[in-house]
PDB file of C-alpha atoms in Angstrom:
ATOM      1  CA  MET A   1     -39.400  30.264 -19.746  1.00  0.00           C
ATOM      2  CA  THR A   2     -40.406  28.025 -16.918  1.00  0.00           C
ATOM      3  CA  VAL A   3     -40.627  24.591 -17.361  1.00  0.00           C
ATOM      4  CA  SER A   4     -41.776  21.556 -15.186  1.00  0.00           C
ATOM      5  CA  LEU A   5     -41.682  18.181 -15.330  1.00  0.00           C
ATOM      6  CA  GLU A   6     -44.847  17.935 -16.563  1.00  0.00           C
ATOM      7  CA  ASP A   7     -43.526  19.550 -19.680  1.00  0.00           C
ATOM      8  CA  LEU A   8     -41.891  16.771 -19.513  1.00  0.00           C
ATOM      9  CA  PRO A   9     -43.499  13.488 -20.115  1.00  0.00           C
ATOM     10  CA  ASN A  10     -40.346  11.532 -21.796  1.00  0.00           C
ATOM     11  CA  ILE A  11     -38.517  12.317 -18.684  1.00  0.00           C
ATOM     12  CA  ASP A  12     -37.884   9.634 -15.838  1.00  0.00           C
ATOM     13  CA  ARG A  13     -38.689  11.769 -13.090  1.00  0.00           C
ATOM     14  CA  GLU A  14     -36.202   9.369 -10.487  1.00  0.00           C
ATOM     15  CA  GLN A  15     -33.380   9.923 -12.596  1.00  0.00           C
ATOM     16  CA  PHE A  16     -34.026  13.735 -13.572  1.00  0.00           C
ATOM     17  CA  SER A  17     -30.955  15.211 -11.932  1.00  0.00           C
ATOM     18  CA  PRO A  18     -30.859  18.917 -12.831  1.00  0.00           C
ATOM     19  CA  PRO A  19     -26.643  20.073 -12.445  1.00  0.00           C
ATOM     20  CA  SER A  20     -26.036  22.699  -9.892  1.00  0.00           C
ATOM     21  CA  THR A  21     -23.250  24.873  -8.237  1.00  0.00           C
ATOM     22  CA  GLU A  22     -23.737  22.677  -4.967  1.00  0.00           C
ATOM     23  CA  LYS A  23     -23.689  19.573  -7.027  1.00  0.00           C
ATOM     24  CA  VAL A  24     -20.626  20.521  -8.865  1.00  0.00           C
ATOM     25  CA  PHE A  25     -18.811  21.920  -6.134  1.00  0.00           C
ATOM     26  CA  ALA A  26     -20.138  19.032  -3.352  1.00  0.00           C
ATOM     27  CA  GLU A  27     -16.713  16.834  -3.707  1.00  0.00           C
ATOM     28  CA  GLN A  28     -14.166  18.081  -1.223  1.00  0.00           C
ATOM     29  CA  ARG A  29     -11.096  19.361  -2.995  1.00  0.00           C
ATOM     30  CA  SER A  30      -7.768  16.890  -3.007  1.00  0.00           C
ATOM     31  CA  SER A  31      -4.682  17.822  -1.438  1.00  0.00           C
ATOM     32  CA  HIS A  32      -2.206  15.349  -3.619  1.00  0.00           C
ATOM     33  CA  SER A  33      -0.371  15.921  -6.523  1.00  0.00           C
ATOM     34  CA  PRO A  34      -1.772  16.081  -9.892  1.00  0.00           C
ATOM     35  CA  ARG A  35      -0.924  12.847 -11.346  1.00  0.00           C
ATOM     36  CA  ILE A  36      -0.001  13.317 -15.201  1.00  0.00           C
ATOM     37  CA  LEU A  37       0.867  10.166 -17.677  1.00  0.00           C
ATOM     38  CA  LEU A  38       2.843  11.001 -20.606  1.00  0.00           C
ATOM     39  CA  LEU A  39       2.881   8.728 -23.702  1.00  0.00           C
ATOM     40  CA  TYR A  40       4.949   9.206 -27.107  1.00  0.00           C
ATOM     41  CA  GLY A  41       4.520   7.294 -30.365  1.00  0.00           C
ATOM     42  CA  SER A  42       7.874   6.837 -31.897  1.00  0.00           C
ATOM     43  CA  LEU A  43      10.853   3.968 -30.644  1.00  0.00           C
ATOM     44  CA  ARG A  44      13.549   6.121 -32.375  1.00  0.00           C
ATOM     45  CA  GLU A  45      16.392   6.064 -30.463  1.00  0.00           C
ATOM     46  CA  ARG A  46      16.358  10.295 -30.996  1.00  0.00           C
ATOM     47  CA  SER A  47      12.341  10.220 -30.606  1.00  0.00           C
ATOM     48  CA  PHE A  48      11.583  13.748 -30.590  1.00  0.00           C
ATOM     49  CA  SER A  49       7.836  13.018 -29.614  1.00  0.00           C
ATOM     50  CA  ARG A  50       9.726  11.370 -26.800  1.00  0.00           C
ATOM     51  CA  LEU A  51      11.889  14.418 -26.138  1.00  0.00           C
ATOM     52  CA  ALA A  52       9.125  16.920 -26.653  1.00  0.00           C
ATOM     53  CA  VAL A  53       7.056  14.699 -23.540  1.00  0.00           C
ATOM     54  CA  GLU A  54      10.566  14.870 -21.511  1.00  0.00           C
ATOM     55  CA  GLU A  55      10.481  18.547 -21.924  1.00  0.00           C
ATOM     56  CA  ALA A  56       6.432  18.631 -20.983  1.00  0.00           C
ATOM     57  CA  ALA A  57       7.481  15.970 -18.093  1.00  0.00           C
ATOM     58  CA  ARG A  58      10.033  18.796 -16.550  1.00  0.00           C
ATOM     59  CA  LEU A  59       7.499  21.521 -16.692  1.00  0.00           C
ATOM     60  CA  LEU A  60       4.638  19.503 -15.024  1.00  0.00           C
ATOM     61  CA  GLU A  61       7.029  18.470 -12.538  1.00  0.00           C
ATOM     62  CA  ALA A  62       7.493  22.266 -11.872  1.00  0.00           C
ATOM     63  CA  MET A  63       3.815  23.130 -11.956  1.00  0.00           C
ATOM     64  CA  GLY A  64       3.957  20.390  -8.779  1.00  0.00           C
ATOM     65  CA  ALA A  65       2.317  17.302 -10.668  1.00  0.00           C
ATOM     66  CA  GLU A  66       3.279  13.815 -10.351  1.00  0.00           C
ATOM     67  CA  THR A  67       4.572  12.262 -13.671  1.00  0.00           C
ATOM     68  CA  ARG A  68       4.925   8.741 -15.143  1.00  0.00           C
ATOM     69  CA  VAL A  69       6.291   8.719 -18.965  1.00  0.00           C
ATOM     70  CA  PHE A  70       5.159   5.005 -20.333  1.00  0.00           C
ATOM     71  CA  ASN A  71       7.665   3.726 -22.553  1.00  0.00           C
ATOM     72  CA  PRO A  72       6.092   1.846 -25.452  1.00  0.00           C
ATOM     73  CA  ARG A  73       9.036  -0.479 -26.574  1.00  0.00           C
ATOM     74  CA  GLY A  74       8.262  -3.909 -26.507  1.00  0.00           C
ATOM     75  CA  LEU A  75       4.074  -3.349 -26.343  1.00  0.00           C
ATOM     76  CA  PRO A  76       2.441  -5.866 -28.952  1.00  0.00           C
ATOM     77  CA  LEU A  77       0.234  -4.664 -31.373  1.00  0.00           C
ATOM     78  CA  ALA A  78      -3.722  -4.667 -29.869  1.00  0.00           C
ATOM     79  CA  ASP A  79      -5.263  -8.060 -29.621  1.00  0.00           C
ATOM     80  CA  ALA A  80      -1.825  -9.753 -30.830  1.00  0.00           C
ATOM     81  CA  GLU A  81      -1.065 -10.858 -27.159  1.00  0.00           C
ATOM     82  CA  ASP A  82      -3.270 -11.021 -23.670  1.00  0.00           C
ATOM     83  CA  ALA A  83      -4.278  -8.180 -21.805  1.00  0.00           C
ATOM     84  CA  SER A  84      -1.606 -10.264 -19.270  1.00  0.00           C
ATOM     85  CA  HIS A  85       1.419  -9.131 -21.129  1.00  0.00           C
ATOM     86  CA  PRO A  86       3.481  -7.125 -18.602  1.00  0.00           C
ATOM     87  CA  LYS A  87       3.439  -4.042 -21.027  1.00  0.00           C
ATOM     88  CA  VAL A  88      -0.317  -3.825 -21.587  1.00  0.00           C
ATOM     89  CA  ARG A  89      -0.659  -4.417 -17.761  1.00  0.00           C
ATOM     90  CA  GLU A  90       2.056  -1.282 -17.176  1.00  0.00           C
ATOM     91  CA  LEU A  91       0.017   0.720 -18.983  1.00  0.00           C
ATOM     92  CA  ARG A  92      -3.146  -0.235 -17.854  1.00  0.00           C
ATOM     93  CA  GLU A  93      -2.090   0.625 -14.249  1.00  0.00           C
ATOM     94  CA  LEU A  94      -0.557   3.397 -15.457  1.00  0.00           C
ATOM     95  CA  ALA A  95      -3.734   4.895 -17.087  1.00  0.00           C
ATOM     96  CA  GLU A  96      -5.665   3.905 -13.975  1.00  0.00           C
ATOM     97  CA  TRP A  97      -3.255   5.932 -11.425  1.00  0.00           C
ATOM     98  CA  SER A  98      -3.167   8.935 -13.789  1.00  0.00           C
ATOM     99  CA  GLU A  99      -5.519  11.644 -13.408  1.00  0.00           C
ATOM    100  CA  GLY A 100      -4.239  13.165 -17.101  1.00  0.00           C
ATOM    101  CA  MET A 101      -2.608  12.482 -19.742  1.00  0.00           C
ATOM    102  CA  VAL A 102      -0.360  14.257 -22.463  1.00  0.00           C
ATOM    103  CA  TRP A 103      -0.553  12.204 -25.747  1.00  0.00           C
ATOM    104  CA  CYS A 104       2.096  13.430 -28.248  1.00  0.00           C
ATOM    105  CA  SER A 105       2.323  11.590 -32.174  1.00  0.00           C
ATOM    106  CA  PRO A 106       4.904  12.493 -34.515  1.00  0.00           C
ATOM    107  CA  GLU A 107       2.742  12.619 -37.382  1.00  0.00           C
ATOM    108  CA  ARG A 108       3.022  10.116 -40.369  1.00  0.00           C
ATOM    109  CA  HIS A 109       1.880   9.918 -43.763  1.00  0.00           C
ATOM    110  CA  GLY A 110      -0.441  12.632 -42.763  1.00  0.00           C
ATOM    111  CA  ALA A 111      -1.574  10.916 -39.513  1.00  0.00           C
ATOM    112  CA  MET A 112      -0.807   9.460 -35.608  1.00  0.00           C
ATOM    113  CA  THR A 113       2.240   6.710 -35.976  1.00  0.00           C
ATOM    114  CA  GLY A 114       1.049   3.037 -35.035  1.00  0.00           C
ATOM    115  CA  ILE A 115       2.879   3.216 -31.984  1.00  0.00           C
ATOM    116  CA  MET A 116       1.055   5.996 -30.289  1.00  0.00           C
ATOM    117  CA  LYS A 117      -3.042   4.500 -31.806  1.00  0.00           C
ATOM    118  CA  THR A 118      -1.455   1.189 -30.341  1.00  0.00           C
ATOM    119  CA  GLN A 119      -0.829   2.279 -26.675  1.00  0.00           C
ATOM    120  CA  ILE A 120      -4.309   4.158 -26.848  1.00  0.00           C
ATOM    121  CA  ASP A 121      -6.184   0.842 -28.371  1.00  0.00           C
ATOM    122  CA  TRP A 122      -4.473  -1.276 -25.286  1.00  0.00           C
ATOM    123  CA  ILE A 123      -6.326   1.318 -22.598  1.00  0.00           C
ATOM    124  CA  PRO A 124     -10.029   0.006 -22.704  1.00  0.00           C
ATOM    125  CA  LEU A 125     -13.214   1.976 -22.734  1.00  0.00           C
ATOM    126  CA  SER A 126     -13.955  -0.167 -19.356  1.00  0.00           C
ATOM    127  CA  ILE A 127     -12.392  -2.679 -17.161  1.00  0.00           C
ATOM    128  CA  GLY A 128     -14.433  -4.241 -14.769  1.00  0.00           C
ATOM    129  CA  GLY A 129     -17.123  -1.850 -14.694  1.00  0.00           C
ATOM    130  CA  MET A 130     -14.564   0.910 -14.303  1.00  0.00           C
ATOM    131  CA  ARG A 131     -13.643   3.439 -16.816  1.00  0.00           C
ATOM    132  CA  PRO A 132      -9.964   3.936 -16.791  1.00  0.00           C
ATOM    133  CA  THR A 133      -9.886   7.604 -18.741  1.00  0.00           C
ATOM    134  CA  GLN A 134     -13.632   8.922 -17.958  1.00  0.00           C
ATOM    135  CA  GLY A 135     -13.668  12.259 -16.899  1.00  0.00           C
ATOM    136  CA  LYS A 136      -9.453  12.681 -16.984  1.00  0.00           C
ATOM    137  CA  THR A 137      -7.971  15.485 -18.754  1.00  0.00           C
ATOM    138  CA  LEU A 138      -6.173  15.185 -21.618  1.00  0.00           C
ATOM    139  CA  ALA A 139      -3.623  17.410 -23.620  1.00  0.00           C
ATOM    140  CA  VAL A 140      -2.470  16.627 -27.631  1.00  0.00           C
ATOM    141  CA  MET A 141       0.744  17.433 -28.814  1.00  0.00           C
ATOM    142  CA  GLN A 142       2.412  16.232 -32.027  1.00  0.00           C
ATOM    143  CA  VAL A 143       5.781  16.752 -33.513  1.00  0.00           C
ATOM    144  CA  CYS A 144       6.585  17.190 -37.298  1.00  0.00           C
ATOM    145  CA  GLY A 145       9.750  16.135 -39.336  1.00  0.00           C
ATOM    146  CA  GLY A 146       8.583  19.193 -41.838  1.00  0.00           C
ATOM    147  CA  SER A 147       6.262  22.153 -41.756  1.00  0.00           C
ATOM    148  CA  GLN A 148       3.612  22.450 -39.104  1.00  0.00           C
ATOM    149  CA  SER A 149       0.585  20.569 -39.334  1.00  0.00           C
ATOM    150  CA  PHE A 150      -2.313  19.184 -37.135  1.00  0.00           C
ATOM    151  CA  ASN A 151      -3.526  16.094 -38.831  1.00  0.00           C
ATOM    152  CA  ALA A 152      -2.311  14.110 -36.021  1.00  0.00           C
ATOM    153  CA  VAL A 153      -3.731  16.505 -32.707  1.00  0.00           C
ATOM    154  CA  ASN A 154      -6.894  16.739 -34.270  1.00  0.00           C
ATOM    155  CA  GLN A 155      -6.655  12.864 -34.757  1.00  0.00           C
ATOM    156  CA  LEU A 156      -6.060  12.524 -30.991  1.00  0.00           C
ATOM    157  CA  ARG A 157      -8.834  14.995 -29.909  1.00  0.00           C
ATOM    158  CA  VAL A 158     -11.317  12.808 -31.593  1.00  0.00           C
ATOM    159  CA  LEU A 159      -9.924   9.535 -29.810  1.00  0.00           C
ATOM    160  CA  GLY A 160      -9.450  11.463 -26.526  1.00  0.00           C
ATOM    161  CA  ARG A 161     -13.320  12.288 -26.783  1.00  0.00           C
ATOM    162  CA  TRP A 162     -14.214   8.820 -27.977  1.00  0.00           C
ATOM    163  CA  MET A 163     -12.313   7.671 -24.408  1.00  0.00           C
ATOM    164  CA  ARG A 164     -14.776  10.108 -22.562  1.00  0.00           C
ATOM    165  CA  MET A 165     -11.512  12.572 -21.392  1.00  0.00           C
ATOM    166  CA  VAL A 166     -11.730  16.041 -20.809  1.00  0.00           C
ATOM    167  CA  THR A 167      -9.805  17.613 -23.828  1.00  0.00           C
ATOM    168  CA  ILE A 168      -7.745  20.868 -23.207  1.00  0.00           C
ATOM    169  CA  PRO A 169      -8.286  23.830 -25.555  1.00  0.00           C
ATOM    170  CA  ASN A 170      -5.070  24.345 -26.174  1.00  0.00           C
ATOM    171  CA  GLN A 171      -2.388  21.887 -28.163  1.00  0.00           C
ATOM    172  CA  SER A 172       1.150  21.981 -29.212  1.00  0.00           C
ATOM    173  CA  SER A 173       2.386  21.497 -32.893  1.00  0.00           C
ATOM    174  CA  VAL A 174       6.176  21.351 -33.401  1.00  0.00           C
ATOM    175  CA  PRO A 175       7.382  22.064 -37.266  1.00  0.00           C
ATOM    176  CA  LYS A 176      10.710  20.663 -38.017  1.00  0.00           C
ATOM    177  CA  ALA A 177      11.495  19.612 -34.523  1.00  0.00           C
ATOM    178  CA  PHE A 178      14.953  18.154 -35.631  1.00  0.00           C
ATOM    179  CA  MET A 179      15.604  22.029 -35.255  1.00  0.00           C
ATOM    180  CA  GLU A 180      14.110  22.784 -31.969  1.00  0.00           C
ATOM    181  CA  PHE A 181      16.283  20.466 -29.503  1.00  0.00           C
ATOM    182  CA  ASP A 182      19.911  21.013 -28.911  1.00  0.00           C
ATOM    183  CA  ASP A 183      22.610  18.408 -28.595  1.00  0.00           C
ATOM    184  CA  ASN A 184      21.888  17.688 -25.098  1.00  0.00           C
ATOM    185  CA  ASP A 185      18.249  17.068 -26.006  1.00  0.00           C
ATOM    186  CA  ARG A 186      16.989  19.657 -24.278  1.00  0.00           C
ATOM    187  CA  MET A 187      14.031  22.126 -26.238  1.00  0.00           C
ATOM    188  CA  LYS A 188      16.252  25.314 -27.811  1.00  0.00           C
ATOM    189  CA  PRO A 189      13.945  28.411 -26.602  1.00  0.00           C
ATOM    190  CA  SER A 190      11.379  29.715 -28.885  1.00  0.00           C
ATOM    191  CA  PRO A 191       7.954  30.472 -29.688  1.00  0.00           C
ATOM    192  CA  PHE A 192       7.380  26.867 -29.737  1.00  0.00           C
ATOM    193  CA  TYR A 193       8.521  26.187 -26.320  1.00  0.00           C
ATOM    194  CA  ASN A 194       6.617  28.439 -25.234  1.00  0.00           C
ATOM    195  CA  ARG A 195       3.591  27.300 -26.536  1.00  0.00           C
ATOM    196  CA  ILE A 196       4.136  23.623 -24.959  1.00  0.00           C
ATOM    197  CA  VAL A 197       4.354  25.675 -21.381  1.00  0.00           C
ATOM    198  CA  ASP A 198       0.655  27.080 -22.236  1.00  0.00           C
ATOM    199  CA  VAL A 199      -0.492  23.554 -23.236  1.00  0.00           C
ATOM    200  CA  MET A 200       0.910  21.938 -19.702  1.00  0.00           C
ATOM    201  CA  GLU A 201      -0.124  24.919 -17.537  1.00  0.00           C
ATOM    202  CA  GLU A 202      -3.439  24.629 -18.689  1.00  0.00           C
ATOM    203  CA  LEU A 203      -3.715  20.963 -18.270  1.00  0.00           C
ATOM    204  CA  VAL A 204      -2.594  21.199 -14.337  1.00  0.00           C
ATOM    205  CA  LYS A 205      -5.232  24.209 -14.173  1.00  0.00           C
ATOM    206  CA  PHE A 206      -8.198  21.376 -15.423  1.00  0.00           C
ATOM    207  CA  THR A 207      -6.506  18.677 -13.766  1.00  0.00           C
ATOM    208  CA  LEU A 208      -7.055  20.859 -10.657  1.00  0.00           C
ATOM    209  CA  LEU A 209     -10.233  21.974 -11.336  1.00  0.00           C
ATOM    210  CA  ILE A 210     -11.690  18.580 -12.557  1.00  0.00           C
ATOM    211  CA  ARG A 211     -10.666  15.878 -10.721  1.00  0.00           C
ATOM    212  CA  GLY A 212     -12.375  14.835  -7.732  1.00  0.00           C
ATOM    213  CA  ARG A 213     -15.877  16.182  -9.599  1.00  0.00           C
ATOM    214  CA  SER A 214     -15.128  14.045 -12.480  1.00  0.00           C
ATOM    215  CA  ASP A 215     -17.639  11.044 -11.411  1.00  0.00           C
ATOM    216  CA  TYR A 216     -20.490  13.348 -11.080  1.00  0.00           C
ATOM    217  CA  LEU A 217     -19.280  15.761 -14.157  1.00  0.00           C
ATOM    218  CA  THR A 218     -19.706  12.366 -16.270  1.00  0.00           C
ATOM    219  CA  ASP A 219     -22.518  11.378 -14.725  1.00  0.00           C
ATOM    220  CA  ARG A 220     -25.150  10.871 -17.543  1.00  0.00           C
ATOM    221  CA  TYR A 221     -29.379  10.732 -17.442  1.00  0.00           C
ATOM    222  CA  SER A 222     -29.214   7.987 -19.820  1.00  0.00           C
ATOM    223  CA  GLU A 223     -27.212   5.526 -18.100  1.00  0.00           C
ATOM    224  CA  ARG A 224     -28.859   6.019 -14.851  1.00  0.00           C
ATOM    225  CA  VAL A 225     -32.211   5.245 -16.960  1.00  0.00           C
ATOM    226  CA  GLU A 226     -30.679   2.125 -18.367  1.00  0.00           C
ATOM    227  CA  SER A 227     -28.883   1.235 -15.213  1.00  0.00           C
ATOM    228  CA  ALA A 228     -32.420   1.216 -13.096  1.00  0.00           C
ATOM    229  CA  GLU A 229     -34.178  -0.635 -16.169  1.00  0.00           C
ATOM    230  CA  ALA A 230     -31.203  -2.846 -15.684  1.00  0.00           C
ATOM    231  CA  VAL A 231     -31.792  -3.413 -11.931  1.00  0.00           C
ATOM    232  CA  SER A 232     -35.656  -3.411 -12.276  1.00  0.00           C
ATOM    233  CA  LYS A 233     -35.247  -6.657 -14.897  1.00  0.00           C
ATOM    234  CA  ARG A 234     -33.515  -8.555 -12.396  1.00  0.00           C
ATOM    235  CA  VAL A 235     -35.407  -7.896  -8.876  1.00  0.00           C
ATOM    236  CA  ASN A 236     -38.823  -8.884 -11.343  1.00  0.00           C
ATOM    237  CA  GLN A 237     -36.468 -11.885 -12.530  1.00  0.00           C
ATOM    238  CA  ARG A 238     -35.843 -13.153  -8.933  1.00  0.00           C
ATOM    239  CA  SER A 239     -39.429 -12.757  -8.129  1.00  0.00           C
ATOM    240  CA  ILE A 240     -40.850 -15.221 -11.055  1.00  0.00           C
TER     241      ILE A 240
END
């Protein structure tokens, strides 16, 4: 069935822009290493979410990515301090720098930790008209003290969607994490380690595919219409 704009009376014709292969792949490919920010959700001296993130960072570096791991120690609760706080500035600058992220939280009381949520809460949806997370890729992981669970990764997926991120399909949940790392704080060979390799491999693939095109991929008809209406109002006000 062929549908013309005549059949869509509610459409703003000036802002209607059907996607096409040419538009999606119009941007030139970036040549620099993918930039990945990794966040973990525990302040324990031997934090298994940190160890999992460090293992993930090694894998990402081996796959050609550039990584940064944010240390949440000293980060205040959301809104407890001004955004000029040094740890808040550090986190936000890293979020802007990144093209993809890894979030790894322990599961505590059936949910992600407060430390994990605080980090995400300090990253706003927009800063001065720029959205620091929109269109960036995200991989979610969790570590468990007992049997395998997916409560934390499921919550992280909800937050990733809320932050307008492209959350990859694969994920990692490591049960009884205290048994999965050796005395040198390196992850032992296991199917759980292999899954983290899978997740990082998928994250790099999606990041290479999406970066440079994220502005177009996240461009929305409703926002174009709203922006056009806002501009029209401003112009009309000035002419009064």
